[in-house]
Amino acid sequence: MSLRKYLTSRVFFLQLLMAAAIIVVLGYLFMHWLTFTTDHGHEIEVPNLARLTEEQVEQKLDELDLDYVLLDSVDYRSEFPKYSVVEQDPLPGTKVKVGRKIYIKINASGFSSVKIPDLIDKTYREAVPTLKALGLEEGTITYIPNLGKDMVLEMRYKGRNLKVGDRVLKASKIDLVLGDGKASYVDESQVDSTATDPAENPNDE
């Protein structure tokens, strides 16, 4: 049979249809295999891990076929329990695939201590940012007579005076004693001579 007759024969068309059917079936099977291996369409919602301990995180994520990585601990935050999750990535509610790693940060066990800076003779506007930069908070402000208006004269913590270099816990409230700027300067070297009584001479008898 010549090539021309073969290409126009019924046998050729049947073989062509069979080859096309085999290709379709193989393509269908390949797509299903690809979907199975990549877990396409099967996503898990990331739970909220805030306030959970590391042990609780591990147990909860194991149930969801997820994993976690502990990045670091953060400065103590009083609104969270000690050693509990403070931050996580991805955030709660995010859709992820099975086996995805969730990155977490744990709360420290307590506030760390910091040294009291030298704020004496600094202005109020200078003192407050310095305190906040160290993780301290502004406490009660008290004014006393002094020439320096809003100048820091004393630093106090829970009623006791602080010295430069004393250590307190972060987030402590530092009370400041400021000058009111209303005191007047008195030159003590000037003496009112009229206030001095003259010496009395004894009477002649």
Backbone as a ProteinNet text record, in pm:
[ID]
protein_1_A
[PRIMARY]
MSLRKYLTSRVFFLQLLMAAAIIVVLGYLFMHWLTFTTDHGHEIEVPNLARLTEEQVEQKLDELDLDYVLLDSVDYRSEFPKYSVVEQDPLPGTKVKVGRKIYIKINASGFSSVKIPDLIDKTYREAVPTLKALGLEEGTITYIPNLGKDMVLEMRYKGRNLKVGDRVLKASKIDLVLGDGKASYVDESQVDSTATDPAENPNDE
[TERTIARY]
86.7	0	89.6	54.5	133.4	107.3	201.5	188.4	62.5	31.7	-88	-214.3	-219.8	-338.7	-346.6	-228.6	-225.6	-274.9	-232	-272.1	-420.3	-479.9	-624.1	-707.5	-640	-712.6	-777.9	-870.6	-942.8	-849.1	-754.7	-660.3	-577.9	-532.2	-452.7	-532.7	-660.1	-742	-771	-787.5	-809.3	-685	-570.6	-445.5	-423.2	-459.4	-445	-535.5	-657.9	-751.3	-702	-644.8	-593.1	-474.8	-386.8	-272.4	-318.8	-419.8	-473.3	-537.4	-608.3	-672.6	-568.7	-459.3	-352.3	-288.6	-266.7	-207.3	-298.6	-429.2	-524.7	-523.6	-524.4	-524.6	-396.7	-282.5	-155.5	-149.8	-201	-205	-292.3	-407.7	-499.9	-433.3	-366.4	-298.7	-184.4	-111.4	-0.2	-49.1	-159.3	-213	-258.8	-320	-361.6	-241	-137.1	-15	49.7	50.4	107.7	27.6	-105.1	-191.2	-168.1	-148.6	-127.3	6.8	111.7	245.3	262	196	207.8	96.5	3.7	-110.1	-185.1	-201.9	-269.5	-413.8	-454.4	-592.1	-617.9	-521.3	-538.4	-456.5	-521.7	-453.5	-506.7	-421.2	-456.2	-454.3	-549.3	-554.5	-464.7	-371.9	-278	-355.3	-338.9	-409.4	-342.5	-414.5	-358.7	-279	-148.2	-60.5	-27.6	-82.7	-51.4	-84.7	6.8	-7.1	12.2	43.1	68.8	216	244.2	382.5	437.7	568.4	630	576.6	555.3	502.1	360.6	278.6	142.4	143	237.1	249.2	281.9	379	419.9	303.8	228.5	115.3	7.7	-22	-128.4	-91.1	33.6	76.3	92.5	131.2	140.5	5.4	-100.3	-235.1	-275.5	-215.2	-249.1	-144.9	-48.1	61.1	142.1	163.4	246.6	367.6	468	590.2	614.9	710.6	741.4	891.5	933.3	1073.3	1075.5	1146.6	1160.6	1273.4	1239.2	1339.5	1419.6	1349.4	1419.3	1317.4	1367	1279.6	1282.9	1175.2	1166	1165.2	1187	1180.8	1045.9	1051	931.1	816	698.6	575.9	477.3	438	355.5	218.8	171.2	37.6	37.1	156.5	167.6	227.6	184.3	247.6	394	470.6	611.9	625.7	725.1	758.6	643.8	554.8	445.6	472.5	401.3	420.9	372.1	458.9	425.3	401.2	482.9	470.7	478.1	410.9	416.8	410.1	469.3	468.8	465.2	363.6	252.5	152.7	74.5	-24.1	-141.4	-217.4	-335.3	-433.2	-491	-587.6	-527.9	-394.5	-328.4	-342	-365.5	-376.5	-237.8	-197.9	-67.3	-82.6	22.6	22	72.3	43.8	88.4	240.6	289.7	433.3	494.9	415.1	468.5	523.3	633	692.9	635.7	597.5	546.6	656.9	696.7	805	746.4	800.5	744.2	852.9	809.2	896.1	830.7	913.7	864.8	891.4	796.6	811.8	921.7	997.9	1102.6	1040.1	1123	1073.1	1045.7	1099	1077.9	1151.5	1126.8	1193.4	1342.3	1422.5	1565	1588.1	1702.7	1731.1	1814.4	1799.4	1877	1934.1	2041.5	2103.6	2034.6	2018.8	1960.7	2060.1	2017.3	2107.9	2120.6	2213.8	2233.7	2139.2	2028.6	1930.1	1933.1	2013.1	2018.8	2065.6	1993	2017.4	1979.1	1916.8	1862.3	1720.9	1675.1	1538.2	1440.2	1317.3	1212.5	1203.6	1214.2	1205.4	1322.3	1434.1	1548.6	1537	1482.5	1479.5	1382.8	1262.6	1159.1	1200.6	1248.8	1293.2	1406.7	1494.6	1604	1550.2	1451.8	1389.7	1323.1	1247.3	1174.3	1269	1381	1478.6	1537.1	1538	1590.2	1481.6	1357.7	1247.9	1183.5	1211.5	1151.3	1034.5	952.1	834.2	838.1	771.3	759.7	660.1	702.4	614.5	551.9	542	481.6	580.1	527.3	607.4	576	680.6	665.1	751.1	695.8	770.2	807.2	928.8	973.3	1038.3	1044.3	1104.9	1250.4	1279.1	1415.6	1423.6	1540.5	1557.5	1538.5	1583.1	1576.7	1438	1366.9	1231.2	1235.8	1157.3	1149	1283.4	1372.2	1501.8	1493.2	1548.1	1543	1636.5	1580.2	1658.3	1677.7	1577.8	1585.9	1514.4	1557.8	1490.6	1450.1	1328.1	1279	1209	1216.5	1147.3	1085.8	955.4	880.2	918.4	934.5	957.8	1102.8	1194.1	1335.1	1409.8	1506.6	1587.2	1682	1695.5	1784.4	1913	2019.4	2147	2182.9	2265.1	2310.7	2381.3	2342	2402.5	2321.7	2222.6	2134.2	2059.3	2026.4	1957.9	1811.8	1725.5	1582.9	1536.4	1422.5	1369.1	1309.8	1317.1	1253.2	1104	1045.8	903.9	874.7	978.8	957.5	922.6	840.3	803.1	896.7	963.9	1058.9	995.2	982.1	926.2	1035.3	995.6	1091.2	1052.6	1152	1132.6	1194.4	1111.3	1154.8	1152.1	1231.8	1227.1	1110	1048.8	933.2	970.8	1099.4	1144.5	1099.3	1043.1	988	1077.4	1180.6	1268.8	1348.7	1375.6	1453.7	1593	1689.1	1828.7	1856.7	1917.2	1952.2	2103.2	2165.2	2309.7	2338.5	2385.6	2408	2528.1	2610	2727.7	2691.8	2568.4	2525.2	2460.1	2511.2	2458.1	2400.6	2280.8	2217.4	2281.7	2357.8	2428.2	2333	2213.9	2117.1	2059.1	2074.9	2019.5	2112.6	2235.5	2332.5	2321.5	2300.9	2289.4	2425.8	2435	2564	2606.2	2738	2787.2	2757.9	2711.4	2677.7	2802.2	2821.9	2933.8	2892.1	2977.4	2941.8	2929.5	2836.2	2817.7	2932.1	2977.4	3078.3	3014.7	3071.7	3019.3	3084.3
-119.6	0	123.6	217	338.4	427	519	610.5	694.1	734.8	819.1	744.1	617	538	508.5	487.6	458.7	577.9	698.7	817.9	848.1	794.8	817.9	696.7	595	471.8	480.8	389.3	382.4	339.5	252.1	202.9	318.5	409.6	523.2	611.3	637.8	723.7	657.6	524.3	455.4	462.5	443	453.2	595.1	693.5	833	864	810.8	832.7	763.5	642.9	571	646.7	699.3	775.7	900.8	970	1089.8	1055.1	940.4	898.8	866.7	800.1	766.9	894.2	993.1	1120.6	1190.2	1190	1253.5	1184.1	1050	974.6	999.8	997.5	1023.6	1165.3	1261.9	1399.3	1411.7	1342.4	1345.8	1285	1170.5	1104.7	1189.9	1255.4	1340	1457.6	1519.7	1632.9	1588.9	1470	1420.7	1388.7	1336	1308.4	1436.8	1536.9	1665.9	1730.2	1721.5	1777.3	1706.5	1575.9	1498.4	1532.5	1541.3	1564.8	1706.9	1804.1	1943.7	1982.4	1888.4	1915.8	2040	2053.2	2169.2	2178	2298.1	2320.5	2285.2	2220	2184.6	2281.1	2377.5	2478	2476.8	2516.7	2517.3	2660.2	2694.1	2828.1	2833	2927.9	2941.2	2983	2908.7	2944.8	3061.6	3117.2	3223.7	3159.5	3185.3	3123.7	3215.9	3336.7	3434.8	3379.3	3401.4	3365	3214.6	3137.6	2995.2	2972.6	2871.3	2833.6	2757.7	2738.8	2667.4	2524.3	2459.8	2324.2	2320.7	2418.8	2425	2453.4	2537.3	2565.7	2438.9	2361.9	2238.8	2140.9	2125.4	2033.4	2079	2206.8	2258.2	2248.8	2280.3	2277	2133.4	2041.8	1900.8	1848	1890.6	1846.6	1896.3	2007.8	2066.6	2035.8	1949.6	1916.2	2040.4	2127.4	2245.6	2236.6	2314.5	2315.6	2457.7	2474.4	2608.9	2625	2751.6	2785.5	2897.9	2876.9	2979.6	3072.9	3198.1	3294.5	3350.2	3401.5	3469.9	3507.3	3555.2	3612.9	3765	3828.9	3974.6	4032.9	4162.8	4229.6	4201.7	4183.9	4145.2	4242	4185.9	4263.3	4214.9	4305.5	4266.8	4214.8	4249	4204.1	4060	3998.5	3859.5	3776.8	3650.4	3563.3	3538.9	3505.7	3475	3354.6	3358.6	3250.1	3214.9	3307.7	3282.6	3353.7	3311.6	3368.2	3512.8	3599.7	3741.1	3778.1	3722.3	3751.7	3622.2	3620.4	3504.3	3548.5	3467.3	3492.2	3357.4	3330.5	3416.9	3447.5	3551.3	3594.7	3497.7	3499.8	3413.2	3436.7	3327.6	3337.7	3322	3326.3	3309.7	3164.9	3146.2	3013	2964.9	2848.1	2792.1	2644.8	2587.8	2445.9	2361.3	2234.2	2139.3	2143.7	2140.5	2140.4	2278.2	2384	2519.3	2549.5	2622.6	2662.1	2794.7	2800	2922.3	2977.3	3099.8	3161.7	3237.3	3210.6	3269.5	3338.4	3435.4	3501.9	3489.9	3460.5	3431.3	3547.9	3570.4	3674.6	3636.4	3734	3708.5	3678.2	3632.4	3593.2	3711.9	3827.2	3945.4	4064	4179.5	4300.6	4293.9	4337.8	4352.3	4487.1	4501.4	4626.1	4719.8	4848.7	4950.9	5049	5115.6	5214.7	5349.7	5418.6	5552.2	5649.1	5722	5817.4	5945.4	6028.1	6156.3	6259.8	6284.5	6381.7	6511.6	6514.7	6633.9	6753.4	6862.3	6988.1	6979.8	6867.3	6858.7	6915	6960.2	7010.3	6893.3	6922.7	6820.8	6761.6	6846.5	6799.2	6708.1	6726.1	6638.4	6508.7	6518.7	6404.3	6295.8	6334.3	6235.3	6145.5	6199.7	6110.6	6017.1	6064.5	5979.8	5862.3	5887.7	5779.9	5677.8	5726.3	5636.2	5553.4	5611.9	5538.7	5420.1	5429.1	5322.4	5224	5248.9	5161	5198.4	5318.4	5367.3	5458.6	5483	5565.7	5689.6	5791.7	5915.1	5895.4	5931.7	5917.8	6050.8	6074.9	6198	6314.5	6428.1	6549.3	6642.5	6681.8	6772.5	6895.9	7012.8	7138.6	7192.7	7244.2	7310.7	7443.4	7539.9	7669.2	7653.9	7705.4	7702.1	7794	7848.7	7939.8	7869.6	7745.9	7674.8	7620.8	7683.9	7640.2	7509.2	7409.7	7277.4	7205.3	7241.5	7174.8	7061.9	6945.1	6830	6851.8	6845.3	6862.9	6731	6643	6513.3	6408.4	6283.2	6168.4	6073	6025.1	5940.3	5816.4	5708.8	5584.9	5525.5	5519	5468.3	5542	5672	5755.1	5773.1	5697.7	5713.9	5787.1	5866.1	5939.7	5846.5	5871.4	5792.1	5868	5793.5	5850.8	5797.6	5871.1	5828.2	5692.8	5596.2	5463.9	5362.5	5406.9	5312.4	5230.5	5106	5019	5001.4	5008.7	4982.4	4895.1	4828.6	4744.8	4829.1	4777.1	4844.9	4859.9	4962.5	4997.2	5061.6	5082.1	5151.8	5297.5	5352.6	5494	5577.4	5671.2	5756.3	5892.5	5928.1	6057.8	6164.6	6280.4	6389.6	6509.7	6568.5	6692.1	6803.6	6901.4	7007.9	7143.3	7233.9	7370.9	7444.9	7534.9	7609.1	7742.2	7781.9	7907.1	8031.8	8016.6	8131.4	8180.1	8107.5	8149.9	8272	8361.2	8482.9	8467.1	8528.9	8519.1	8623.2	8580.3	8669.9	8666.6	8786.7	8796.1	8806.3	8693.4	8689.1	8772.9	8816.8	8895.8	9038.9	9076.2	9211.6	9209.9	9291.6	9295.5	9434.5	9435.2	9562.2	9618.2	9723.4	9779.9	9839.5	9874	9935.1	9832.2	9703.1	9598.4	9566.3	9623.9	9595.2	9700.8	9656.9	9751.1	9811	9942.9	10006.4	9969.6	9966.4	9934.2	10047	10011.5	10111	10148.5	10279.4	10327.5	10326	10283.3	10284.9	10428.6	10450.5	10584.9	10616.5	10743.8	10787.3	10809.3	10761.8	10781.4	10904.2
0	0	0	-86.9	-96.3	25.2	49.6	164.8	153	31.4	12.2	47.6	7.1	37.3	187.1	249.9	393.1	475.7	437.2	511.3	496.7	395.6	374	410.8	464	496.8	633.9	657.3	784.3	896.7	864.9	964.8	1023.2	939.1	985.1	1081.1	1043.9	1130	1264.6	1264	1391.1	1480.1	1419.2	1495.2	1547.6	1467.2	1510.6	1628.5	1623.4	1734.4	1861.2	1845.4	1961.3	2024.7	1939.9	1991.9	2065.7	2009.9	2074.1	2208.4	2214.2	2339.7	2445.5	2403.1	2497.6	2553	2466.7	2511.4	2612.2	2585.7	2677.3	2813	2810.1	2935.7	3014.7	2945.8	3013.2	3071.1	2996.1	3046.4	3169.3	3169.4	3283.5	3406.9	3387.8	3499.3	3552.8	3462.8	3505.2	3589.9	3547.5	3623.5	3762	3770.8	3902.2	3989.6	3930.4	4006.6	4055.5	3969.3	4007	4119.5	4111.1	4215.6	4348.1	4343.4	4466.1	4530.9	4448.9	4503.7	4556.5	4497.2	4543.1	4638.9	4665.1	4754.2	4707.6	4577	4518.8	4567.1	4608.8	4651.5	4796.6	4863.5	5004.1	5089.2	5149.4	5229.5	5371.5	5462.8	5604.6	5655.1	5738.9	5797.9	5921.1	5920.5	6032.5	6158.1	6267.8	6392	6463.5	6559.1	6642.3	6756.3	6756.8	6856	6972.8	6971.8	7076.1	7214.4	7308.7	7449.9	7475.2	7371.8	7391.4	7422.4	7504.1	7531.2	7410.9	7408.8	7296.5	7287.6	7401.5	7402.1	7343.9	7380.2	7326.9	7177.2	7132.4	6989.2	6912.2	6963	6895.3	6883.5	6991.1	6990.7	6892.5	6892.5	6805.9	6659	6625.8	6485.8	6436.2	6523.7	6484.7	6439.7	6507.6	6471.4	6333.4	6289.4	6159.1	6052	6084.5	5991	5952.9	6050.7	6030.8	6123.3	6093.9	6174.6	6223.4	6314.8	6364.6	6383.5	6383.4	6408.2	6511.4	6621.3	6724.3	6685	6655.9	6612.3	6728.6	6829.7	6938.6	7045.3	7157.7	7259.5	7245	7284.4	7275.9	7416.3	7425.9	7556	7621.9	7752	7826.7	7805.4	7777.9	7764	7868.3	7954.5	8069.4	8029.3	7909.8	7868.5	7818.9	7807.8	7765.5	7878.9	7893	7993.7	7960.5	8063.3	8042.9	7950.2	7862.7	7770.3	7675.5	7651.2	7557.2	7424.6	7319.8	7186.6	7183.4	7136	7122.9	6976.2	6886.1	6743	6663.3	6549	6461.3	6315.6	6230.2	6085.8	6014.4	5931.2	5886.9	5999	5976	6073.5	6080.7	6190.8	6203.2	6088.4	6038.7	5930.2	5791.6	5781.7	5652.2	5605	5474.4	5416.7	5373.5	5421.6	5387.7	5353.6	5293.5	5258.1	5374	5366.3	5468.4	5479.8	5604.2	5626.9	5634.7	5617.1	5621.1	5760.8	5766.7	5894	5940.8	6066.4	6128	6218.6	6195.6	6272.6	6392.3	6510.8	6631.8	6713.7	6796.3	6892.9	7029.6	7130.6	7265.3	7359.2	7450.6	7551.9	7651.6	7695.5	7794.8	7930.6	8023	8155.1	8246.1	8213.2	8296	8238.2	8298	8251.5	8282.5	8189	8214.9	8282.5	8345.7	8417.3	8330.7	8356.8	8285.7	8388.1	8348.9	8436.5	8421.4	8532.2	8530.1	8466.9	8364.1	8299.2	8381.3	8344.4	8412.3	8350.8	8420.5	8372.4	8452.3	8557.3	8641.4	8558.8	8575.4	8503.2	8355.6	8316.3	8180.9	8181.9	8067.4	8059.9	8051.3	8081.8	8075.4	7934.5	7833	7694.3	7657.4	7720.8	7695.9	7775.9	7895.2	7985.9	7940	7899.5	7865.8	7748.5	7635.8	7527.3	7568.8	7657.4	7705.2	7784.9	7870.6	7948.5	7857	7760.5	7670.6	7584.1	7545.9	7464.6	7541.1	7674.5	7758.6	7801.4	7757.1	7795.9	7927.1	7976.7	8100.9	8068.7	8169.1	8148.5	8237.6	8192	8269.6	8382.6	8502	8616.9	8656.2	8786.9	8838.3	8824.2	8784.4	8771.1	8888	8960.7	9075.2	9052.3	9089.2	9074.3	9212.1	9221.1	9342.4	9302.5	9395.7	9361.5	9317.9	9200.7	9148.9	9028.9	9007.5	8894	8759.4	8749	8621.5	8594.4	8504.5	8472.4	8392.9	8439.7	8377	8373.4	8463.2	8471.7	8574.1	8538.5	8628.1	8745.9	8865.4	8987.8	9062.7	9054.5	9121.6	9036.9	9052.8	8992.3	9104.2	9100.8	9207.9	9152.3	9230.6	9194.5	9319.8	9319.8	9434.7	9563.6	9551.3	9667.7	9707.8	9649.9	9686.1	9575.3	9616.6	9520	9445.3	9317.2	9233.6	9205.1	9194.7	9154.2	9016.3	8949	8817	8830.1	8747.3	8752.1	8829.3	8910.4	8977.3	8872.2	8906.3	8810.2	8850.4	8752.1	8770.8	8655.1	8671.2	8565.3	8452.7	8331.9	8220.4	8247.7	8189.4	8205.8	8340.6	8423.5	8551.2	8524.7	8612.3	8602.7	8689.1	8625.5	8695.2	8720.6	8848.2	8884.6	8871.6	8822.5	8802.6	8887.7	8951	9025.6	8941.8	8903.3	8813.3	8883.7	8834.4	8883.2	8820.7	8900.6	8849.4	8785.9	8799.8	8739.6	8812.9	8932.4	9003.8	9117.7	9149.3	9258.9	9214.8	9309.8	9279	9335.4	9269.2	9311.9	9419.3	9531.3	9641.6	9658.3	9650.1	9668.8	9817.2	9875.6	10019.2	10061.9	9967.6	10003.3	10041.7	9998.7	10033.2	10169.9	10254.9	10391.6	10418	10472.9	10505.3	10632.4	10613.4	10729.2	10832.1	10784.2	10877.6	10971.4	10932.1	11017.6	11132.9	11130.3	11237.1	11346.1	11469	11580.3	11610.5	11628.5	11662.6	11804.4	11826.8	11961.8	12058	12174.7	12276.2	12356.7	12377	12458.9	12606.4	12687.8	12831.7	12881.5	12975.8	13032.9	13129.7	13120.8	13216.8	13353.4	13447.8	13582.5	13643.3
[MASK]
+++++++++++++++++++++++++++++++++++++++++++++++++++++++++++++++++++++++++++++++++++++++++++++++++++++++++++++++++++++++++++++++++++++++++++++++++++++++++++++++++++++++++++++++++++++++++++++++++++++++++++++

